[in-house]
Short mmCIF file of C-alpha atoms in Angstrom, two decimals:
data_model
loop_
_atom_site.label_atom_id
_atom_site.label_comp_id
_atom_site.label_asym_id
_atom_site.label_seq_id
_atom_site.Cartn_x
_atom_site.Cartn_y
_atom_site.Cartn_z
CA MET M 1 131.10 104.85 125.40
CA THR M 2 127.98 105.54 123.29
CA ARG M 3 127.24 103.65 120.14
CA PHE M 4 127.79 105.39 116.80
CA VAL M 5 124.48 104.12 115.40
CA LYS M 6 121.56 105.15 117.59
CA SER M 7 118.79 103.55 115.50
CA PRO M 8 119.79 100.70 113.15
CA LYS M 9 116.35 100.68 111.52
CA ASP M 10 116.58 104.34 110.55
CA VAL M 11 120.11 103.91 109.23
CA ALA M 12 119.06 100.92 107.11
CA THR M 13 116.00 102.78 105.83
CA GLY M 14 118.04 105.86 104.95
CA LEU M 15 120.62 103.77 103.11
CA LEU M 16 117.87 101.93 101.22
CA LEU M 17 116.30 105.23 100.12
CA ILE M 18 119.67 106.62 99.00
CA VAL M 19 120.54 103.45 97.06
CA THR M 20 117.10 103.46 95.40
CA ALA M 21 117.51 107.12 94.44
CA ALA M 22 120.97 106.44 93.03
CA PHE M 23 119.60 103.56 90.95
CA PHE M 24 116.83 105.69 89.45
CA ALA M 25 119.20 108.59 88.82
CA TRP M 26 121.58 106.20 87.05
CA GLN M 27 118.74 104.78 84.94
CA GLY M 28 117.55 108.26 83.95
CA ALA M 29 121.02 109.68 83.29
CA ASP M 30 120.74 109.11 79.53
CA LEU M 31 117.52 111.11 79.21
CA PRO M 32 117.85 114.75 78.20
CA MET M 33 117.35 117.01 81.23
CA GLY M 34 116.34 120.29 79.65
CA ARG M 35 115.84 123.28 81.93
CA ALA M 36 113.25 124.25 84.51
CA ILE M 37 111.51 126.45 81.94
CA LYS M 38 111.57 123.74 79.23
CA MET M 39 111.82 120.35 80.89
CA GLY M 40 113.14 117.34 79.08
CA PRO M 41 112.00 113.76 79.76
CA GLY M 42 114.77 113.26 82.32
CA TYR M 43 114.07 116.36 84.41
CA PHE M 44 111.20 115.13 86.58
CA PRO M 45 112.66 111.66 87.31
CA MET M 46 115.97 113.27 88.28
CA VAL M 47 114.23 115.76 90.59
CA LEU M 48 112.33 112.90 92.24
CA ALA M 49 115.52 110.88 92.63
CA GLY M 50 117.19 113.90 94.23
CA LEU M 51 114.29 114.38 96.64
CA LEU M 52 114.33 110.69 97.55
CA ALA M 53 118.06 110.85 98.23
CA PHE M 54 117.58 113.99 100.33
CA PHE M 55 114.89 112.35 102.45
CA GLY M 56 117.05 109.25 102.76
CA LEU M 57 119.90 111.42 104.02
CA ILE M 58 117.59 113.01 106.60
CA VAL M 59 116.50 109.58 107.86
CA LEU M 60 120.09 108.31 107.86
CA VAL M 61 121.41 111.27 109.86
CA GLY M 62 118.48 110.94 112.25
CA GLY M 63 119.39 107.31 112.83
CA LEU M 64 122.98 108.23 113.57
CA THR M 65 122.26 111.13 115.91
CA SER M 66 118.93 110.63 117.67
CA GLY M 67 117.25 107.29 117.68
CA ALA M 68 115.53 105.09 120.16
CA ALA M 69 117.24 104.91 123.52
CA GLN M 70 117.96 101.20 123.11
CA GLY M 71 118.48 101.12 119.36
CA GLU M 72 116.66 97.87 118.61
CA PRO M 73 118.56 95.63 116.21
CA ILE M 74 116.97 94.72 112.91
CA ASN M 75 115.10 91.43 113.19
CA VAL M 76 114.48 89.97 109.72
CA ARG M 77 112.13 87.31 111.11
CA ARG M 78 109.63 89.97 112.18
CA TRP M 79 109.39 91.62 108.76
CA PRO M 80 105.94 91.50 107.14
CA TRP M 81 107.04 89.16 104.35
CA ARG M 82 103.49 88.41 103.19
CA ALA M 83 102.72 92.11 102.75
CA LEU M 84 106.04 92.82 101.02
CA ILE M 85 105.50 90.01 98.54
CA LEU M 86 101.84 90.82 97.84
CA VAL M 87 102.46 94.53 97.27
CA SER M 88 105.40 93.71 94.97
CA VAL M 89 103.22 91.25 93.04
CA ALA M 90 100.46 93.88 92.77
CA VAL M 91 102.83 96.46 91.28
CA THR M 92 104.17 93.87 88.84
CA VAL M 93 100.66 92.79 87.83
CA PHE M 94 99.74 96.41 87.13
CA GLY M 95 102.89 97.08 85.12
CA VAL M 96 102.60 93.90 83.05
CA GLY M 97 98.82 93.99 82.72
CA ILE M 98 98.05 97.57 81.73
CA ARG M 99 98.80 97.09 78.01
CA PRO M 100 97.00 93.79 77.38
CA PHE M 101 94.12 94.27 79.87
CA GLY M 102 93.72 98.05 80.01
CA LEU M 103 93.62 100.48 82.92
CA GLY M 104 90.45 99.16 84.57
CA PRO M 105 91.29 95.47 84.97
CA ALA M 106 94.99 96.12 85.68
CA MET M 107 94.17 98.68 88.38
CA GLY M 108 91.43 96.50 89.84
CA LEU M 109 93.69 93.45 90.06
CA ALA M 110 96.56 95.44 91.54
CA VAL M 111 94.40 97.02 94.24
CA PHE M 112 92.71 93.72 95.10
CA ILE M 113 96.04 91.86 95.35
CA SER M 114 97.58 94.58 97.49
CA SER M 115 94.53 94.60 99.77
CA LEU M 116 95.24 90.92 100.49
CA ALA M 117 98.30 92.13 102.42
CA SER M 118 96.11 93.60 105.16
CA HIS M 119 95.29 91.58 108.25
CA ARG M 120 91.79 93.08 108.14
CA PHE M 121 91.12 91.92 104.57
CA THR M 122 87.66 90.77 103.60
CA PHE M 123 86.59 89.86 100.10
CA GLY M 124 83.95 92.58 100.05
CA SER M 125 86.33 95.31 101.16
CA GLY M 126 88.91 94.23 98.58
CA VAL M 127 86.36 94.36 95.76
CA ALA M 128 85.01 97.71 97.00
CA MET M 129 88.49 99.25 97.14
CA ALA M 130 89.27 97.95 93.67
CA LEU M 131 86.05 99.39 92.21
CA VAL M 132 86.59 102.77 93.88
CA MET M 133 90.17 102.98 92.62
CA VAL M 134 89.18 102.00 89.08
CA ALA M 135 86.49 104.71 89.06
CA PHE M 136 88.90 107.25 90.56
CA SER M 137 91.62 106.38 88.01
CA TRP M 138 89.15 106.68 85.16
CA ALA M 139 87.94 110.07 86.41
CA VAL M 140 91.42 111.50 87.00
CA PHE M 141 93.53 110.03 84.22
CA ILE M 142 91.11 109.52 81.35
CA LYS M 143 88.46 112.20 81.88
CA GLY M 144 90.39 114.78 83.91
CA LEU M 145 93.83 114.65 82.31
CA GLY M 146 92.72 113.27 78.94
CA LEU M 147 95.40 110.57 78.82
CA PRO M 148 94.96 108.09 75.96
CA LEU M 149 94.61 105.04 78.23
CA PRO M 150 92.06 102.42 77.25
CA MET M 151 89.84 101.15 80.06
CA LEU M 152 89.81 97.75 78.37
CA GLY M 153 92.85 96.50 76.52
CA PRO M 154 93.05 94.43 73.34
CA TRP M 155 92.90 91.11 75.22
CA LEU M 156 89.48 92.06 76.57
CA GLY M 157 88.00 93.51 73.40
CA GLY M 158 89.14 97.11 73.81
CA TYR M 159 91.22 99.08 71.35
#
């Protein structure tokens, strides 16, 4: 008899994507949707949550129907815990730091911290990536899109 789950990793990933999409859809449910022609603040987050759930369903069905021949079990000890923690810390640092520090320092810190997750990390490459991303963010978001984001926040002498 064949197993019902062909690839446990794909099934777990699909379920995680669907649960994440459901959480974001629930959080954005109170925002007015509007219509496609005149979008409200809840329209785009709901569309993204729907797309995430759709992709999660594709991965889930793929894990149930066609997976690896052996269907490796999920081994929690082999997860890249260091990378998961560092990327989560980087996102948190950016979210908490953008108001007091501004876009430049918050983006630079987030990119540098997330680059620490790589096994090929060097100090020079981390600083270079941070500088490139700060310059790119400035060019796209402040100059290109005209968003009112300060490069330096009030804690660093900005406005």
